[in-house]
JSON list of C-alpha atoms in Angstrom, two decimals:
[
{"chain": "A", "resi": 86, "resn": "MET", "atom": "CA", "xyz": [148.32, 115.31, 98.36]},
{"chain": "A", "resi": 87, "resn": "ALA", "atom": "CA", "xyz": [144.71, 114.12, 98.31]},
{"chain": "A", "resi": 88, "resn": "SER", "atom": "CA", "xyz": [142.90, 113.10, 101.46]},
{"chain": "A", "resi": 89, "resn": "ILE", "atom": "CA", "xyz": [140.94, 109.86, 101.64]},
{"chain": "A", "resi": 90, "resn": "LEU", "atom": "CA", "xyz": [137.97, 109.32, 103.92]},
{"chain": "A", "resi": 91, "resn": "GLY", "atom": "CA", "xyz": [136.99, 105.64, 104.28]},
{"chain": "A", "resi": 92, "resn": "VAL", "atom": "CA", "xyz": [133.42, 104.85, 105.34]},
{"chain": "A", "resi": 93, "resn": "GLU", "atom": "CA", "xyz": [130.93, 102.03, 104.83]},
{"chain": "A", "resi": 94, "resn": "THR", "atom": "CA", "xyz": [127.76, 103.87, 105.88]},
{"chain": "A", "resi": 95, "resn": "LEU", "atom": "CA", "xyz": [126.67, 107.50, 105.93]},
{"chain": "A", "resi": 96, "resn": "GLN", "atom": "CA", "xyz": [124.17, 108.25, 108.69]},
{"chain": "A", "resi": 97, "resn": "HIS", "atom": "CA", "xyz": [122.02, 111.18, 109.70]},
{"chain": "A", "resi": 98, "resn": "THR", "atom": "CA", "xyz": [122.52, 112.36, 113.28]},
{"chain": "A", "resi": 99, "resn": "ASN", "atom": "CA", "xyz": [119.19, 110.67, 114.15]},
{"chain": "A", "resi": 100, "resn": "GLY", "atom": "CA", "xyz": [120.73, 107.28, 113.24]},
{"chain": "A", "resi": 101, "resn": "THR", "atom": "CA", "xyz": [118.98, 106.62, 109.91]},
{"chain": "A", "resi": 102, "resn": "THR", "atom": "CA", "xyz": [121.22, 105.33, 107.13]},
{"chain": "A", "resi": 103, "resn": "ALA", "atom": "CA", "xyz": [121.48, 107.73, 104.19]},
{"chain": "A", "resi": 104, "resn": "ALA", "atom": "CA", "xyz": [123.80, 105.65, 102.02]},
{"chain": "A", "resi": 105, "resn": "THR", "atom": "CA", "xyz": [125.87, 102.46, 102.03]},
{"chain": "A", "resi": 106, "resn": "ILE", "atom": "CA", "xyz": [129.13, 102.05, 100.13]},
{"chain": "A", "resi": 107, "resn": "GLN", "atom": "CA", "xyz": [129.70, 98.52, 98.81]},
{"chain": "A", "resi": 108, "resn": "THR", "atom": "CA", "xyz": [133.18, 96.93, 98.64]},
{"chain": "A", "resi": 109, "resn": "ASP", "atom": "CA", "xyz": [133.24, 97.55, 94.87]},
{"chain": "A", "resi": 110, "resn": "GLY", "atom": "CA", "xyz": [132.69, 101.29, 95.47]},
{"chain": "A", "resi": 111, "resn": "THR", "atom": "CA", "xyz": [128.99, 101.31, 94.53]},
{"chain": "A", "resi": 112, "resn": "VAL", "atom": "CA", "xyz": [126.99, 103.84, 96.55]},
{"chain": "A", "resi": 113, "resn": "ILE", "atom": "CA", "xyz": [123.50, 102.59, 97.42]},
{"chain": "A", "resi": 114, "resn": "MET", "atom": "CA", "xyz": [120.83, 105.04, 98.57]},
{"chain": "A", "resi": 115, "resn": "GLY", "atom": "CA", "xyz": [117.23, 103.97, 99.19]},
{"chain": "A", "resi": 116, "resn": "GLY", "atom": "CA", "xyz": [114.94, 104.27, 96.17]},
{"chain": "A", "resi": 117, "resn": "ASN", "atom": "CA", "xyz": [117.72, 104.86, 93.63]},
{"chain": "A", "resi": 118, "resn": "LEU", "atom": "CA", "xyz": [117.99, 102.79, 90.47]},
{"chain": "A", "resi": 119, "resn": "ILE", "atom": "CA", "xyz": [120.92, 100.38, 90.74]},
{"chain": "A", "resi": 120, "resn": "SER", "atom": "CA", "xyz": [120.66, 98.43, 87.48]},
{"chain": "A", "resi": 121, "resn": "THR", "atom": "CA", "xyz": [118.39, 97.59, 84.57]},
{"chain": "A", "resi": 122, "resn": "ALA", "atom": "CA", "xyz": [118.32, 94.37, 82.55]},
{"chain": "A", "resi": 123, "resn": "MET", "atom": "CA", "xyz": [116.26, 93.48, 79.51]},
{"chain": "A", "resi": 124, "resn": "THR", "atom": "CA", "xyz": [115.48, 90.34, 77.60]},
{"chain": "A", "resi": 125, "resn": "THR", "atom": "CA", "xyz": [113.43, 89.64, 74.49]},
{"chain": "A", "resi": 126, "resn": "ASN", "atom": "CA", "xyz": [111.30, 86.67, 73.49]},
{"chain": "A", "resi": 127, "resn": "THR", "atom": "CA", "xyz": [109.93, 85.59, 70.12]},
{"chain": "A", "resi": 128, "resn": "THR", "atom": "CA", "xyz": [108.58, 82.18, 71.15]},
{"chain": "A", "resi": 129, "resn": "ARG", "atom": "CA", "xyz": [104.93, 81.23, 70.81]},
{"chain": "A", "resi": 130, "resn": "LYS", "atom": "CA", "xyz": [103.36, 79.29, 73.69]},
{"chain": "A", "resi": 131, "resn": "ASP", "atom": "CA", "xyz": [99.93, 77.66, 73.34]},
{"chain": "A", "resi": 132, "resn": "ILE", "atom": "CA", "xyz": [98.09, 76.58, 76.46]},
{"chain": "A", "resi": 133, "resn": "LEU", "atom": "CA", "xyz": [95.10, 74.57, 75.33]},
{"chain": "A", "resi": 134, "resn": "SER", "atom": "CA", "xyz": [94.67, 72.09, 78.18]},
{"chain": "A", "resi": 135, "resn": "GLY", "atom": "CA", "xyz": [95.70, 71.34, 81.72]},
{"chain": "A", "resi": 136, "resn": "SER", "atom": "CA", "xyz": [94.85, 72.70, 85.11]},
{"chain": "A", "resi": 137, "resn": "GLY", "atom": "CA", "xyz": [96.71, 74.93, 87.51]},
{"chain": "A", "resi": 138, "resn": "PHE", "atom": "CA", "xyz": [99.43, 77.39, 86.62]},
{"chain": "A", "resi": 139, "resn": "GLN", "atom": "CA", "xyz": [101.78, 76.35, 83.81]},
{"chain": "A", "resi": 140, "resn": "ASP", "atom": "CA", "xyz": [105.21, 77.78, 82.92]},
{"chain": "A", "resi": 141, "resn": "THR", "atom": "CA", "xyz": [104.88, 80.07, 79.87]},
{"chain": "A", "resi": 142, "resn": "GLY", "atom": "CA", "xyz": [108.61, 80.18, 79.17]},
{"chain": "A", "resi": 143, "resn": "LEU", "atom": "CA", "xyz": [108.55, 83.98, 79.69]},
{"chain": "A", "resi": 144, "resn": "TYR", "atom": "CA", "xyz": [111.40, 84.84, 82.07]},
{"chain": "A", "resi": 145, "resn": "MET", "atom": "CA", "xyz": [113.12, 87.96, 83.28]},
{"chain": "A", "resi": 146, "resn": "PRO", "atom": "CA", "xyz": [116.90, 87.85, 82.91]},
{"chain": "A", "resi": 147, "resn": "SER", "atom": "CA", "xyz": [118.72, 86.38, 85.91]},
{"chain": "A", "resi": 148, "resn": "ILE", "atom": "CA", "xyz": [119.89, 89.18, 88.17]},
{"chain": "A", "resi": 149, "resn": "THR", "atom": "CA", "xyz": [121.98, 89.15, 91.34]},
{"chain": "A", "resi": 150, "resn": "PRO", "atom": "CA", "xyz": [120.97, 91.79, 93.91]},
{"chain": "A", "resi": 151, "resn": "LYS", "atom": "CA", "xyz": [123.64, 94.18, 95.17]},
{"chain": "A", "resi": 152, "resn": "SER", "atom": "CA", "xyz": [122.08, 94.07, 98.65]},
{"chain": "A", "resi": 153, "resn": "THR", "atom": "CA", "xyz": [119.53, 92.08, 100.66]},
{"chain": "A", "resi": 154, "resn": "SER", "atom": "CA", "xyz": [117.42, 95.26, 100.81]},
{"chain": "A", "resi": 155, "resn": "SER", "atom": "CA", "xyz": [117.21, 95.56, 96.99]},
{"chain": "A", "resi": 156, "resn": "LYS", "atom": "CA", "xyz": [113.82, 95.58, 95.31]},
{"chain": "A", "resi": 157, "resn": "PHE", "atom": "CA", "xyz": [112.99, 94.52, 91.74]},
{"chain": "A", "resi": 158, "resn": "LEU", "atom": "CA", "xyz": [110.47, 96.23, 89.48]},
{"chain": "A", "resi": 159, "resn": "MET", "atom": "CA", "xyz": [109.36, 93.95, 86.63]},
{"chain": "A", "resi": 160, "resn": "ASN", "atom": "CA", "xyz": [107.56, 94.94, 83.44]},
{"chain": "A", "resi": 161, "resn": "TRP", "atom": "CA", "xyz": [106.16, 92.32, 81.04]},
{"chain": "A", "resi": 162, "resn": "ASN", "atom": "CA", "xyz": [104.32, 93.49, 77.92]},
{"chain": "A", "resi": 163, "resn": "ILE", "atom": "CA", "xyz": [103.03, 90.49, 76.01]},
{"chain": "A", "resi": 164, "resn": "THR", "atom": "CA", "xyz": [100.40, 89.59, 73.44]},
{"chain": "A", "resi": 165, "resn": "ALA", "atom": "CA", "xyz": [97.90, 86.84, 74.13]},
{"chain": "A", "resi": 166, "resn": "HIS", "atom": "CA", "xyz": [95.22, 85.58, 71.77]},
{"chain": "A", "resi": 167, "resn": "THR", "atom": "CA", "xyz": [91.90, 83.95, 72.55]},
{"chain": "A", "resi": 168, "resn": "ASN", "atom": "CA", "xyz": [90.00, 82.07, 69.91]},
{"chain": "A", "resi": 169, "resn": "SER", "atom": "CA", "xyz": [86.65, 80.71, 71.10]},
{"chain": "A", "resi": 170, "resn": "ALA", "atom": "CA", "xyz": [83.77, 81.86, 68.95]},
{"chain": "A", "resi": 171, "resn": "ASN", "atom": "CA", "xyz": [81.41, 81.94, 71.92]},
{"chain": "A", "resi": 172, "resn": "GLY", "atom": "CA", "xyz": [83.73, 84.08, 74.02]},
{"chain": "A", "resi": 173, "resn": "SER", "atom": "CA", "xyz": [84.43, 81.41, 76.61]},
{"chain": "A", "resi": 174, "resn": "ASP", "atom": "CA", "xyz": [88.23, 81.73, 76.87]},
{"chain": "A", "resi": 175, "resn": "GLU", "atom": "CA", "xyz": [89.34, 82.55, 80.42]},
{"chain": "A", "resi": 176, "resn": "TYR", "atom": "CA", "xyz": [92.87, 82.69, 81.83]},
{"chain": "A", "resi": 177, "resn": "ASP", "atom": "CA", "xyz": [95.01, 84.47, 84.38]},
{"chain": "A", "resi": 178, "resn": "PHE", "atom": "CA", "xyz": [98.69, 84.94, 85.15]},
{"chain": "A", "resi": 179, "resn": "ALA", "atom": "CA", "xyz": [100.99, 84.42, 88.14]},
{"chain": "A", "resi": 180, "resn": "ILE", "atom": "CA", "xyz": [104.57, 85.45, 88.86]},
{"chain": "A", "resi": 181, "resn": "TYR", "atom": "CA", "xyz": [106.98, 82.86, 90.22]},
{"chain": "A", "resi": 182, "resn": "ARG", "atom": "CA", "xyz": [110.48, 83.43, 91.60]},
{"chain": "A", "resi": 183, "resn": "SER", "atom": "CA", "xyz": [113.53, 81.16, 91.84]},
{"chain": "A", "resi": 184, "resn": "ILE", "atom": "CA", "xyz": [116.46, 82.10, 94.10]},
{"chain": "A", "resi": 185, "resn": "GLY", "atom": "CA", "xyz": [119.91, 80.61, 93.57]},
{"chain": "A", "resi": 186, "resn": "GLY", "atom": "CA", "xyz": [118.61, 77.98, 91.13]},
{"chain": "A", "resi": 187, "resn": "GLY", "atom": "CA", "xyz": [116.03, 76.70, 93.63]},
{"chain": "A", "resi": 188, "resn": "SER", "atom": "CA", "xyz": [112.45, 75.68, 92.95]},
{"chain": "A", "resi": 189, "resn": "ASP", "atom": "CA", "xyz": [109.94, 78.13, 91.48]},
{"chain": "A", "resi": 190, "resn": "VAL", "atom": "CA", "xyz": [107.79, 79.70, 94.21]},
{"chain": "A", "resi": 191, "resn": "GLN", "atom": "CA", "xyz": [104.56, 81.55, 93.46]},
{"chain": "A", "resi": 192, "resn": "LEU", "atom": "CA", "xyz": [104.64, 85.21, 94.52]},
{"chain": "A", "resi": 193, "resn": "VAL", "atom": "CA", "xyz": [101.30, 86.46, 93.27]},
{"chain": "A", "resi": 194, "resn": "ALA", "atom": "CA", "xyz": [98.45, 84.96, 91.26]},
{"chain": "A", "resi": 195, "resn": "ASN", "atom": "CA", "xyz": [95.37, 86.23, 89.43]},
{"chain": "A", "resi": 196, "resn": "ILE", "atom": "CA", "xyz": [97.16, 89.38, 88.34]},
{"chain": "A", "resi": 197, "resn": "ASN", "atom": "CA", "xyz": [95.62, 89.76, 84.90]},
{"chain": "A", "resi": 198, "resn": "TYR", "atom": "CA", "xyz": [92.43, 87.73, 84.69]},
{"chain": "A", "resi": 199, "resn": "VAL", "atom": "CA", "xyz": [91.02, 87.86, 81.14]},
{"chain": "A", "resi": 200, "resn": "ARG", "atom": "CA", "xyz": [87.71, 86.63, 79.78]},
{"chain": "A", "resi": 201, "resn": "SER", "atom": "CA", "xyz": [87.20, 86.94, 76.05]},
{"chain": "A", "resi": 202, "resn": "ASP", "atom": "CA", "xyz": [83.60, 87.94, 75.39]},
{"chain": "A", "resi": 203, "resn": "SER", "atom": "CA", "xyz": [84.01, 88.74, 71.71]},
{"chain": "A", "resi": 204, "resn": "GLY", "atom": "CA", "xyz": [85.54, 85.56, 70.31]},
{"chain": "A", "resi": 205, "resn": "SER", "atom": "CA", "xyz": [88.88, 85.63, 68.48]},
{"chain": "A", "resi": 206, "resn": "ILE", "atom": "CA", "xyz": [90.86, 88.60, 69.74]},
{"chain": "A", "resi": 207, "resn": "ASP", "atom": "CA", "xyz": [94.39, 89.68, 70.67]},
{"chain": "A", "resi": 208, "resn": "HIS", "atom": "CA", "xyz": [94.95, 91.09, 74.17]},
{"chain": "A", "resi": 209, "resn": "THR", "atom": "CA", "xyz": [97.91, 93.17, 75.26]},
{"chain": "A", "resi": 210, "resn": "GLU", "atom": "CA", "xyz": [98.92, 92.14, 78.76]},
{"chain": "A", "resi": 211, "resn": "ASN", "atom": "CA", "xyz": [100.89, 94.69, 80.77]},
{"chain": "A", "resi": 212, "resn": "ILE", "atom": "CA", "xyz": [102.09, 93.06, 83.95]},
{"chain": "A", "resi": 213, "resn": "HIS", "atom": "CA", "xyz": [104.05, 95.07, 86.52]},
{"chain": "A", "resi": 214, "resn": "TYR", "atom": "CA", "xyz": [105.25, 93.83, 89.88]},
{"chain": "A", "resi": 215, "resn": "LEU", "atom": "CA", "xyz": [107.58, 94.99, 92.66]},
{"chain": "A", "resi": 216, "resn": "ASP", "atom": "CA", "xyz": [109.36, 92.36, 94.77]},
{"chain": "A", "resi": 217, "resn": "ALA", "atom": "CA", "xyz": [111.87, 92.40, 97.64]},
{"chain": "A", "resi": 218, "resn": "PRO", "atom": "CA", "xyz": [113.57, 88.96, 97.58]},
{"chain": "A", "resi": 219, "resn": "ASN", "atom": "CA", "xyz": [115.87, 89.62, 100.62]},
{"chain": "A", "resi": 220, "resn": "THR", "atom": "CA", "xyz": [118.87, 87.82, 99.11]},
{"chain": "A", "resi": 221, "resn": "THR", "atom": "CA", "xyz": [122.17, 88.40, 97.34]},
{"chain": "A", "resi": 222, "resn": "SER", "atom": "CA", "xyz": [121.85, 85.14, 95.35]},
{"chain": "A", "resi": 223, "resn": "ALA", "atom": "CA", "xyz": [120.84, 85.15, 91.67]},
{"chain": "A", "resi": 224, "resn": "VAL", "atom": "CA", "xyz": [117.09, 85.66, 91.18]},
{"chain": "A", "resi": 225, "resn": "VAL", "atom": "CA", "xyz": [114.95, 84.63, 88.18]},
{"chain": "A", "resi": 226, "resn": "TYR", "atom": "CA", "xyz": [111.31, 85.68, 87.75]},
{"chain": "A", "resi": 227, "resn": "LYS", "atom": "CA", "xyz": [108.98, 83.62, 85.55]},
{"chain": "A", "resi": 228, "resn": "LEU", "atom": "CA", "xyz": [105.49, 84.18, 84.24]},
{"chain": "A", "resi": 229, "resn": "TYR", "atom": "CA", "xyz": [103.01, 81.33, 84.57]},
{"chain": "A", "resi": 230, "resn": "ALA", "atom": "CA", "xyz": [99.48, 81.16, 83.10]},
{"chain": "A", "resi": 231, "resn": "GLN", "atom": "CA", "xyz": [96.42, 79.28, 84.23]},
{"chain": "A", "resi": 232, "resn": "LEU", "atom": "CA", "xyz": [93.80, 78.23, 81.74]},
{"chain": "A", "resi": 233, "resn": "LEU", "atom": "CA", "xyz": [90.32, 78.39, 83.25]},
{"chain": "A", "resi": 234, "resn": "ASN", "atom": "CA", "xyz": [88.33, 77.73, 80.09]},
{"chain": "A", "resi": 235, "resn": "GLY", "atom": "CA", "xyz": [89.03, 77.53, 76.36]},
{"chain": "A", "resi": 236, "resn": "GLY", "atom": "CA", "xyz": [92.58, 78.29, 75.22]},
{"chain": "A", "resi": 237, "resn": "ILE", "atom": "CA", "xyz": [95.30, 80.93, 75.20]},
{"chain": "A", "resi": 238, "resn": "TYR", "atom": "CA", "xyz": [97.98, 81.58, 72.59]},
{"chain": "A", "resi": 239, "resn": "ILE", "atom": "CA", "xyz": [100.85, 83.63, 74.01]},
{"chain": "A", "resi": 240, "resn": "ASN", "atom": "CA", "xyz": [102.75, 85.61, 71.38]},
{"chain": "A", "resi": 241, "resn": "PRO", "atom": "CA", "xyz": [100.68, 84.07, 68.56]},
{"chain": "A", "resi": 242, "resn": "ASN", "atom": "CA", "xyz": [102.54, 85.92, 65.79]},
{"chain": "A", "resi": 243, "resn": "THR", "atom": "CA", "xyz": [106.03, 85.23, 67.24]},
{"chain": "A", "resi": 244, "resn": "LYS", "atom": "CA", "xyz": [106.86, 88.94, 67.36]},
{"chain": "A", "resi": 245, "resn": "ARG", "atom": "CA", "xyz": [109.59, 90.30, 69.60]},
{"chain": "A", "resi": 246, "resn": "GLN", "atom": "CA", "xyz": [108.38, 90.90, 73.15]},
{"chain": "A", "resi": 247, "resn": "THR", "atom": "CA", "xyz": [110.53, 92.85, 75.60]},
{"chain": "A", "resi": 248, "resn": "PHE", "atom": "CA", "xyz": [110.75, 92.29, 79.36]},
{"chain": "A", "resi": 249, "resn": "ILE", "atom": "CA", "xyz": [112.52, 94.76, 81.65]},
{"chain": "A", "resi": 250, "resn": "ILE", "atom": "CA", "xyz": [113.65, 94.35, 85.25]},
{"chain": "A", "resi": 251, "resn": "GLN", "atom": "CA", "xyz": [115.08, 97.16, 87.37]},
{"chain": "A", "resi": 252, "resn": "GLU", "atom": "CA", "xyz": [116.91, 96.84, 90.67]},
{"chain": "A", "resi": 253, "resn": "LEU", "atom": "CA", "xyz": [116.10, 99.58, 93.17]},
{"chain": "A", "resi": 254, "resn": "ALA", "atom": "CA", "xyz": [118.00, 100.29, 96.37]},
{"chain": "A", "resi": 255, "resn": "GLY", "atom": "CA", "xyz": [115.98, 99.39, 99.46]}
]
């Protein structure tokens, strides 16, 4: 006959929590990878006017944290094109977050400021960010862009772009 030991939390003798066991049997230990989700995008987005940050339509897949202590590591790798002959295109990006279908809230801005000094050119934007939303409601992360001067063409050749989000135990 097998023995069963039922616990919710494993602790060190000094009181620090080493692991938590969720009701579904998932063991969560700080820093461990819990899940990974990926989405792709082939849509072109041109931002040629306007002020302030604008929604680019580039979203991470919706993900529901296993715990309020979960953290999310996001990786966007996108192509952006600038086109001014005099090199006067300027833009930057911001990451916004929506929890449980609520309003988009800006987390960080000015994360990849670009100024095109050589006229028409493609830029590869690698944007990485770690967030701790402190919730167990569904979370969606969105990329916004702000045009400072000139214009920006995101994914100008409508190629497949991949975005990856990883949930890490807190």
